[in-house]
Amino acid sequence: AQSVTQPDIHITVSEGASLELRCNYSYGATPYLFWYVQSPGQGLQLLLKYFSGDTLVQGIKGFEAEFKRSQSSFNLRKPSVHWSDAAEYFCAVGLTGTASKLTFGTGTRLQVTL
Amino acid sequence: DVKVTQSSRYLVKRTGEKVFLECVQDMDHENMFWYRQDPGLGLRLIYFSYDVKMKEKGDIPEGYSVSREKKERFSLILESASTNQTSMYLCASSLTGIQPQHFGDGTRLSIL
């Protein structure tokens, strides 16, 4: 069965510092990968997605992610974090042929210090 | 922009009650989903629907049922609410195929 692992439950970075959130997946076929962000009291907002093609994908709010098949990873990065980026981040993998079901990781909570 | 609207942000019910959570989307999406979100567990799929009157169980369907009588509306039903169903419930919708899901703001449900 497919699975998604986000090994970091909680990360703290200083404003202006770079950020990398880790995501590893386990899935037999070519995955469809997503990153979502959830601000407190809100639903999830799509940051970016990877379906095929260029393995470096750009998203909203200055985020990017790189698909590395050899490492089964899809890490999220941002060169300079803003205080407003404090939120919970979820990685998800999509399953082919099953009505766009997603399997989510358990999330990484990002705290930004000023 | 896609709008997914959940009828209540906060809801308090009593053990044994039948509880209805409503979700409406305005983009003619074929697929709709119900998740529950608990700290440390991420999002877990309860049920999903890929067409009107069509539904499939997700990973944790026990104690829940769903109804989709119209394309834009997907209801989650707690047949007899229990305290272990206290959680945040999120509804989502998407186009058919592998497409991003669009989420509502969630309903925080407390069962006393």
XYZ file of N, CA and C in Angstrom:
678
model
N 0.852 -1.191 0.000
C 0.000 0.000 0.000
C 0.888 1.241 0.000
N 0.347 2.287 -0.588
C 1.117 3.518 -0.655
C 1.188 4.173 0.717
N 2.237 4.941 0.935
C 2.371 5.682 2.190
C 3.208 6.920 1.955
N 3.044 7.876 2.835
C 3.796 9.120 2.782
C 4.362 9.382 4.167
N 5.639 9.696 4.226
C 6.305 9.968 5.493
C 6.849 11.381 5.511
N 6.465 12.116 6.528
C 7.066 13.420 6.799
C 7.792 13.270 8.129
N 9.104 13.129 8.070
C 9.835 12.754 9.288
C 9.919 13.842 10.347
N 9.718 15.068 9.959
C 9.820 16.179 10.909
C 8.427 16.614 11.343
N 8.146 16.446 12.629
C 6.832 16.840 13.146
C 6.758 18.356 13.292
N 7.886 18.943 13.733
C 7.898 20.363 14.050
C 9.262 20.923 13.654
N 9.263 22.064 12.955
C 10.502 22.736 12.567
C 10.390 24.203 12.911
N 11.487 24.744 13.433
C 11.537 26.182 13.733
C 12.668 26.797 12.921
N 12.361 27.867 12.211
C 13.385 28.595 11.458
C 13.236 30.085 11.739
N 14.310 30.807 11.532
C 14.284 32.264 11.688
C 13.775 32.899 10.403
N 13.096 34.002 10.550
C 12.634 34.723 9.369
C 13.832 35.102 8.504
N 13.693 34.878 7.206
C 14.780 35.145 6.273
C 15.664 33.948 5.995
N 15.594 32.929 6.837
C 16.401 31.728 6.618
C 15.749 30.857 5.559
N 16.532 29.927 5.026
C 15.995 28.990 4.045
C 15.270 27.855 4.756
N 14.420 27.182 3.980
C 13.573 26.131 4.547
C 13.574 24.913 3.642
N 13.646 23.748 4.241
C 13.400 22.521 3.495
C 12.580 21.589 4.356
N 11.427 21.180 3.845
C 10.566 20.219 4.521
C 10.631 18.902 3.749
N 10.852 17.824 4.500
C 11.083 16.536 3.863
C 9.808 15.738 3.662
N 9.769 14.998 2.567
C 8.646 14.121 2.262
C 9.186 12.909 1.523
N 8.886 11.722 2.024
C 9.240 10.484 1.344
C 7.971 9.682 1.101
N 7.914 9.022 -0.018
C 6.718 8.263 -0.353
C 7.101 6.825 -0.668
N 6.117 5.979 -0.546
C 6.278 4.584 -0.919
C 5.126 4.238 -1.830
N 5.450 4.006 -3.106
C 4.400 3.745 -4.083
C 5.033 3.070 -5.278
N 4.403 2.019 -5.793
C 5.025 1.220 -6.833
C 5.156 1.898 -8.178
N 4.197 2.707 -8.536
C 4.200 3.319 -9.861
C 4.669 4.770 -9.760
N 4.656 5.460 -10.870
C 5.001 6.876 -10.866
C 3.955 7.631 -10.065
N 4.396 8.337 -9.056
C 3.421 9.000 -8.188
C 3.005 10.366 -8.718
N 1.865 10.780 -8.268
C 1.435 12.158 -8.416
C 1.581 12.778 -7.027
N 2.309 13.864 -6.928
C 2.705 14.391 -5.616
C 2.218 15.815 -5.425
N 1.864 16.124 -4.208
C 1.292 17.420 -3.875
C 1.873 17.915 -2.545
N 1.944 19.212 -2.426
C 2.173 19.863 -1.142
C 1.022 20.825 -0.874
N 0.492 20.722 0.355
C -0.574 21.608 0.804
C -0.106 22.346 2.055
N -0.694 23.523 2.305
C -0.423 24.277 3.513
C -1.744 24.545 4.221
N -1.691 24.482 5.547
C -2.882 24.736 6.346
C -2.561 25.776 7.419
N -3.154 26.945 7.292
C -3.017 27.962 8.325
C -4.002 27.646 9.442
N -3.749 28.139 10.650
C -4.622 27.811 11.784
C -6.084 28.125 11.507
N -6.945 27.151 11.789
C -8.376 27.343 11.618
C -8.858 27.328 10.186
N -7.991 26.960 9.261
C -8.351 26.979 7.847
C -8.296 25.578 7.249
N -8.839 25.465 6.026
C -8.665 24.231 5.282
C -7.297 24.195 4.633
N -7.083 23.216 3.779
C -5.796 23.063 3.118
C -5.790 23.814 1.794
N -4.658 24.455 1.519
C -4.480 25.170 0.263
C -3.356 24.516 -0.524
N -3.568 24.295 -1.807
C -2.553 23.669 -2.646
C -1.384 24.627 -2.878
N -0.167 24.155 -2.584
C 1.039 24.938 -2.861
C 1.601 24.610 -4.241
N 1.704 23.327 -4.549
C 2.249 22.903 -5.837
C 1.951 21.433 -6.048
N 2.174 21.003 -7.294
C 1.920 19.605 -7.634
C 2.938 19.139 -8.652
N 3.209 17.824 -8.635
C 4.057 17.193 -9.637
C 3.280 16.046 -10.252
N 3.158 16.098 -11.584
C 2.517 15.011 -12.305
C 3.530 14.295 -13.190
N 4.339 15.063 -13.919
C 5.342 14.493 -14.800
C 6.221 15.635 -15.291
N 7.269 15.290 -16.077
C 8.094 16.326 -16.686
C 9.189 16.820 -15.774
N 9.420 18.111 -15.817
C 10.490 18.733 -15.040
C 10.351 18.368 -13.568
N 11.430 17.877 -12.990
C 11.344 17.388 -11.611
C 11.379 18.506 -10.583
N 11.701 19.716 -11.000
C 11.668 20.866 -10.106
C 10.409 21.660 -10.440
N 9.510 21.741 -9.491
C 8.242 22.426 -9.743
C 8.129 23.666 -8.867
N 7.561 24.687 -9.449
C 7.371 25.947 -8.740
C 5.927 26.044 -8.276
N 5.743 26.629 -7.116
C 4.403 26.784 -6.600
C 4.103 28.217 -6.226
N 3.059 28.356 -5.448
C 2.678 29.691 -5.003
C 3.500 30.097 -3.795
N 3.476 31.363 -3.459
C 4.121 31.919 -2.262
C 5.631 31.697 -2.250
N 6.258 31.501 -3.427
C 7.702 31.348 -3.493
C 8.224 29.964 -3.154
N 7.356 28.985 -3.026
C 7.782 27.624 -2.717
C 8.132 26.854 -3.995
N 9.021 25.890 -3.847
C 9.353 24.958 -4.906
C 9.567 23.579 -4.281
N 9.493 22.557 -5.128
C 9.743 21.204 -4.647
C 10.446 20.431 -5.744
N 11.255 19.474 -5.333
C 12.001 18.674 -6.290
C 11.671 17.205 -6.115
N 11.271 16.576 -7.192
C 10.982 15.144 -7.220
C 12.271 14.398 -7.510
N 12.642 13.482 -6.609
C 13.826 12.645 -6.804
C 13.378 11.192 -6.734
N 13.267 10.590 -7.898
C 12.769 9.219 -7.962
C 13.701 8.263 -7.219
N 15.004 8.467 -7.361
C 15.971 7.533 -6.755
C 15.885 7.535 -5.234
N 15.448 8.651 -4.672
C 15.334 8.760 -3.219
C 13.886 8.678 -2.744
N 12.951 8.518 -3.667
C 11.521 8.503 -3.321
C 11.167 9.709 -2.464
N 11.633 10.859 -2.910
C 11.415 12.069 -2.110
C 10.796 13.181 -2.934
N 10.162 14.078 -2.234
C 9.536 15.260 -2.850
C 9.605 16.360 -1.801
N 10.802 16.915 -1.614
C 11.034 17.888 -0.558
C 10.614 19.284 -0.983
N 10.054 20.006 -0.052
C 9.578 21.373 -0.279
C 10.642 22.353 0.195
N 10.874 23.406 -0.596
C 11.912 24.367 -0.233
C 11.405 25.789 -0.432
N 12.037 26.674 0.332
C 11.812 28.101 0.137
C 13.097 28.806 0.526
N 13.615 29.682 -0.316
C 14.927 30.289 -0.041
C 14.928 31.244 1.152
N 13.814 31.927 1.402
C 13.769 32.911 2.469
C 12.371 32.907 3.081
N 12.285 32.462 4.312
C 10.984 32.278 4.958
C 10.479 33.591 5.540
N 9.188 33.797 5.429
C 8.515 34.972 6.005
C 7.701 34.520 7.195
N 7.457 35.448 8.144
C 6.707 35.062 9.340
C 5.336 34.490 8.972
N 4.762 34.956 7.872
C 3.432 34.486 7.476
C 3.443 33.043 6.959
N 4.622 32.462 6.791
C 4.698 31.068 6.353
C 4.463 30.089 7.499
N 4.382 30.577 8.716
C 4.107 29.693 9.849
C 2.762 29.024 9.650
N 2.767 27.700 9.615
C 1.572 26.926 9.281
C 1.929 25.448 9.386
N 0.979 24.606 9.030
C 1.257 23.176 8.931
C 1.279 22.795 7.463
N 2.241 21.963 7.104
C 2.460 21.592 5.714
C 2.263 20.086 5.553
N 1.501 19.739 4.517
C 1.190 18.339 4.264
C 1.661 17.940 2.866
N 2.347 16.824 2.809
C 2.698 16.195 1.551
C 1.651 15.119 1.265
N 1.327 14.916 -0.010
C 0.328 13.912 -0.360
C 0.707 13.236 -1.666
N 0.324 11.983 -1.797
C 0.554 11.225 -3.031
C -0.781 10.803 -3.610
N -0.915 10.935 -4.914
C -2.137 10.573 -5.601
C -2.025 9.204 -6.222
N -3.142 8.508 -6.267
C -3.193 7.153 -6.779
C -3.843 7.154 -8.153
N -3.235 6.486 -9.093
C -3.801 6.441 -10.436
C -5.055 5.587 -10.459
N -6.024 6.022 -11.235
C -7.212 5.227 -11.478
C -8.164 5.091 -10.324
N -8.044 5.932 -9.317
C -8.936 5.790 -8.166
C -9.545 7.124 -7.788
N -10.119 7.774 -8.773
C -10.900 8.983 -8.514
C -10.136 10.014 -7.721
N -8.872 10.176 -8.031
C -8.011 11.179 -7.422
C -7.966 11.107 -5.905
N -7.989 9.914 -5.358
C -7.762 9.766 -3.927
C -6.343 10.176 -3.592
N -6.160 10.801 -2.443
C -4.848 11.187 -1.975
C -4.544 10.514 -0.653
N -3.276 10.156 -0.481
C -2.796 9.711 0.820
C -1.898 10.810 1.366
N -2.206 11.259 2.578
C -1.493 12.382 3.181
C -0.459 11.911 4.195
N 0.616 12.685 4.303
C 1.528 12.515 5.413
C 0.916 13.116 6.678
N 1.625 12.951 7.772
C 1.090 13.409 9.052
C 1.340 14.884 9.316
N 2.067 15.539 8.410
C 2.231 16.977 8.514
C 3.486 17.405 9.244
N 3.970 18.593 8.879
C 5.078 19.250 9.572
C 4.621 20.648 9.964
N 4.722 20.923 11.249
C 4.335 22.264 11.718
C 5.546 23.167 11.675
N 5.434 24.286 10.971
C 6.524 25.242 10.834
C 6.284 26.438 11.741
N 7.278 26.712 12.572
C 7.267 27.912 13.395
C 8.357 28.843 12.871
N 8.048 30.120 12.775
C 9.006 31.112 12.289
C 9.278 32.112 13.395
N 10.554 32.248 13.748
C 10.931 33.211 14.780
C 11.433 34.494 14.137
N 11.156 35.596 14.812
C 11.516 36.899 14.239
C 12.925 37.309 14.657
N -12.336 31.006 -8.716
C -11.773 30.068 -7.749
C -12.842 29.084 -7.275
N -12.385 27.880 -7.009
C -13.276 26.870 -6.468
C -13.665 27.236 -5.054
N -14.933 27.052 -4.761
C -15.407 27.337 -3.405
C -16.023 26.059 -2.845
N -15.452 25.595 -1.739
C -16.017 24.461 -1.019
C -16.479 24.987 0.328
N -17.759 24.855 0.580
C -18.349 25.443 1.774
C -18.871 24.356 2.699
N -18.402 24.404 3.929
C -18.900 23.498 4.954
C -19.859 24.292 5.837
N -20.971 23.676 6.146
C -22.103 24.420 6.733
C -21.804 24.987 8.109
N -20.949 24.332 8.880
C -20.668 24.807 10.237
C -19.166 24.838 10.474
N -18.661 25.852 11.148
C -17.256 25.864 11.548
C -17.061 25.121 12.860
N -18.040 25.272 13.760
C -17.977 24.611 15.054
C -19.335 23.979 15.337
N -19.278 22.785 15.929
C -20.505 22.064 16.222
C -20.302 21.274 17.504
N -21.286 21.334 18.398
C -21.234 20.555 19.636
C -22.480 19.688 19.692
N -22.280 18.400 19.842
C -23.388 17.443 19.899
C -23.194 16.502 21.085
N -24.235 15.749 21.352
C -24.191 14.809 22.472
C -24.046 13.370 21.986
N -23.470 12.561 22.830
C -23.290 11.139 22.536
C -24.630 10.516 22.155
N -24.632 9.719 21.083
C -25.833 9.037 20.638
C -26.658 9.801 19.628
N -26.388 11.094 19.463
C -27.134 11.869 18.481
C -26.746 11.475 17.065
N -27.646 11.696 16.137
C -27.337 11.558 14.718
C -26.904 12.932 14.229
N -25.719 12.987 13.635
C -25.115 14.264 13.275
C -24.929 14.338 11.765
N -25.267 15.483 11.208
C -25.113 15.699 9.771
C -24.110 16.830 9.546
N -23.093 16.563 8.737
C -22.162 17.600 8.290
C -22.366 17.776 6.792
N -22.559 19.047 6.404
C -22.884 19.325 5.015
C -21.726 20.009 4.305
N -21.584 19.687 3.033
C -20.526 20.275 2.215
C -21.083 20.560 0.828
N -20.798 21.759 0.328
C -21.271 22.154 -1.004
C -20.098 22.720 -1.794
N -19.988 22.314 -3.048
C -18.956 22.885 -3.929
C -19.633 23.495 -5.151
N -18.987 24.535 -5.674
C -19.638 25.325 -6.727
C -18.969 25.180 -8.093
N -18.128 24.157 -8.273
C -17.371 24.061 -9.520
C -17.692 22.814 -10.331
N -18.817 22.194 -10.072
C -19.242 21.051 -10.889
C -18.224 19.906 -10.855
N -17.563 19.739 -9.726
C -16.579 18.665 -9.594
C -17.266 17.318 -9.441
N -16.669 16.313 -10.085
C -17.235 14.971 -9.982
C -16.949 14.331 -8.620
N -15.747 14.560 -8.113
C -15.308 13.868 -6.907
C -15.479 14.727 -5.663
N -15.919 14.082 -4.599
C -15.990 14.766 -3.310
C -15.521 13.806 -2.221
N -14.941 14.384 -1.165
C -14.263 13.601 -0.145
C -14.608 14.127 1.245
N -14.605 13.220 2.212
C -14.654 13.600 3.618
C -13.454 13.004 4.335
N -12.744 13.883 5.070
C -11.604 13.480 5.882
C -11.865 13.871 7.331
N -11.169 13.172 8.231
C -11.046 13.700 9.569
C -9.560 13.946 9.842
N -9.314 15.000 10.615
C -7.941 15.406 10.899
C -7.739 15.409 12.402
N -6.763 14.642 12.854
C -6.433 14.561 14.262
C -4.946 14.814 14.434
N -4.555 15.465 15.529
C -3.131 15.786 15.747
C -2.256 14.544 15.661
N -1.190 14.651 14.883
C -0.239 13.557 14.759
C -0.653 12.458 13.797
N -1.885 12.535 13.302
C -2.368 11.492 12.392
C -2.595 12.012 10.982
N -2.475 13.296 10.774
C -2.708 13.851 9.453
C -4.172 13.766 9.062
N -4.427 13.659 7.768
C -5.786 13.543 7.256
C -6.067 12.087 6.911
N -7.185 11.607 7.369
C -7.584 10.243 7.063
C -8.921 10.266 6.333
N -8.986 9.523 5.235
C -10.155 9.533 4.369
C -11.260 8.669 4.959
N -12.437 9.267 5.091
C -13.576 8.538 5.634
C -14.390 7.905 4.495
N -14.838 8.726 3.577
C -15.604 8.287 2.400
C -15.286 9.231 1.256
N -15.485 8.726 0.052
C -15.457 9.614 -1.091
C -16.531 9.213 -2.093
N -16.816 10.136 -2.985
C -17.867 9.917 -3.984
C -17.347 10.405 -5.328
N -17.518 9.590 -6.369
C -17.031 9.971 -7.685
C -18.166 10.303 -8.646
N -19.386 10.288 -8.134
C -20.534 10.663 -8.959
C -21.745 10.727 -8.044
N -22.810 11.311 -8.543
C -24.045 11.367 -7.760
C -24.481 9.951 -7.403
N -24.845 9.780 -6.157
C -25.319 8.505 -5.607
C -24.239 7.416 -5.591
N -23.036 7.734 -5.977
C -21.946 6.755 -5.933
C -21.027 7.108 -4.770
N -20.597 6.103 -4.028
C -19.738 6.342 -2.870
C -18.845 5.135 -2.658
N -17.706 5.414 -2.050
C -16.812 4.326 -1.689
C -16.232 4.597 -0.308
N -15.977 3.537 0.414
C -15.374 3.676 1.725
C -13.921 4.104 1.589
N -13.512 4.928 2.526
C -12.115 5.279 2.621
C -11.409 4.386 3.628
N -10.493 4.961 4.364
C -9.684 4.183 5.298
C -10.343 3.985 6.654
N -11.241 4.882 7.039
C -11.862 4.797 8.378
C -13.362 5.045 8.297
N -14.135 4.206 7.626
C -15.564 4.474 7.447
C -16.457 4.090 8.629
N -15.907 3.345 9.577
C -16.757 2.807 10.649
C -17.387 3.933 11.460
N -18.711 3.826 11.633
C -19.441 4.815 12.404
C -19.945 5.989 11.582
N -19.627 5.975 10.291
C -20.021 7.068 9.402
C -20.795 6.524 8.195
N -21.616 7.380 7.612
C -22.196 7.119 6.300
C -22.217 8.448 5.542
N -22.528 8.377 4.248
C -22.536 9.584 3.429
C -23.745 9.565 2.507
N -24.035 10.729 1.984
C -25.133 10.861 1.035
C -24.733 11.883 -0.019
N -24.997 11.534 -1.272
C -24.771 12.486 -2.363
C -25.930 12.384 -3.349
N -26.928 13.178 -3.073
C -28.129 13.196 -3.898
C -27.997 14.168 -5.065
N -27.183 15.196 -4.884
C -26.928 16.157 -5.953
C -25.423 16.295 -6.118
N -25.006 16.663 -7.314
C -23.579 16.687 -7.628
C -22.819 17.636 -6.716
N -23.418 18.749 -6.352
C -22.685 19.767 -5.620
C -22.667 19.545 -4.109
N -23.408 18.597 -3.610
C -23.573 18.440 -2.164
C -23.193 17.038 -1.704
N -22.390 17.000 -0.630
C -21.918 15.718 -0.094
C -22.041 15.799 1.416
N -22.844 14.935 1.996
C -23.128 14.987 3.414
C -22.461 13.822 4.129
N -21.915 14.125 5.289
C -21.349 13.099 6.164
C -22.290 12.922 7.334
N -22.587 11.676 7.663
C -23.552 11.376 8.717
C -22.886 10.523 9.772
N -22.963 10.972 11.013
C -22.543 10.165 12.141
C -23.807 9.525 12.694
N -23.950 8.247 12.506
C -25.212 7.560 12.810
C -25.574 7.646 14.282
N -24.593 7.469 15.147
C -24.789 7.563 16.594
C -23.479 8.082 17.173
N -23.427 9.384 17.356
C -22.157 10.030 17.677
C -21.544 9.484 18.963
N -20.231 9.343 18.930
C -19.494 8.907 20.115
C -18.353 9.885 20.361
N -17.842 9.876 21.588
C -16.809 10.860 21.958
C -15.550 10.705 21.120
N -15.266 9.497 20.639
C -14.058 9.318 19.827
C -14.216 9.853 18.404
N -15.368 10.423 18.121
C -15.560 11.092 16.831
C -15.377 12.607 16.944
N -14.980 13.060 18.119
C -14.588 14.459 18.275
C -13.340 14.696 17.427
N -13.427 15.639 16.500
C -12.332 15.830 15.558
C -12.618 17.036 14.670
N -11.636 17.347 13.813
C -11.829 18.312 12.734
C -12.199 17.519 11.481
N -13.277 17.924 10.828
C -13.723 17.247 9.614
C -13.540 18.184 8.428
N -12.895 17.667 7.397
C -12.614 18.451 6.202
C -13.274 17.824 4.991
N -13.904 18.658 4.196
C -14.509 18.235 2.938
C -13.634 18.751 1.798
N -13.568 17.993 0.715
C -12.795 18.418 -0.446
C -13.505 17.983 -1.713
N -13.154 18.627 -2.818
C -13.705 18.216 -4.107
C -12.616 18.312 -5.160
N -12.814 17.590 -6.264
C -11.859 17.649 -7.367
C -12.538 17.222 -8.656
N -11.913 17.593 -9.761
C -12.326 17.070 -11.047
C -11.945 15.595 -11.145
N -12.447 14.927 -12.135
C -12.141 13.515 -12.292
C -10.697 13.326 -12.693
N -10.148 12.153 -12.418
C -8.748 11.888 -12.700
C -7.867 12.387 -11.583
N -6.572 12.384 -11.833
C -5.634 12.839 -10.811
C -5.567 14.370 -10.870
N -6.321 14.978 -10.027
C -6.412 16.427 -9.973
C -6.283 16.885 -8.525
N -5.818 18.095 -8.316
C -5.729 18.584 -6.943
C -7.101 18.638 -6.295
N -7.116 18.392 -5.016
C -8.353 18.540 -4.261
C -8.427 19.944 -3.677
N -9.632 20.466 -3.629
C -9.891 21.786 -3.065
C -10.674 21.590 -1.774
N -10.218 22.244 -0.720
C -10.739 21.979 0.611
C -11.618 23.110 1.134
N -12.606 22.712 1.946
C -13.336 23.674 2.743
C -12.537 24.045 3.984
N -13.087 24.935 4.796
C -12.383 25.420 5.980
C -12.498 24.485 7.182
N -13.302 23.443 7.053
C -13.374 22.461 8.123
C -14.495 22.722 9.108
N -14.938 21.654 9.754
C -15.903 21.725 10.855
C -15.259 21.076 12.064
N -15.136 21.849 13.138
C -14.600 21.275 14.368
C -15.773 20.759 15.176
N -15.859 19.454 15.294
C -16.982 18.778 15.939
C -16.566 18.262 17.308
N -17.353 18.607 18.306
C -17.143 18.092 19.656
C -18.343 17.263 20.062
N -18.067 16.054 20.511
C -19.127 15.160 20.984
C -18.986 15.032 22.493
N -20.006 15.457 23.220
C -19.924 15.461 24.680
C -20.680 14.281 25.289
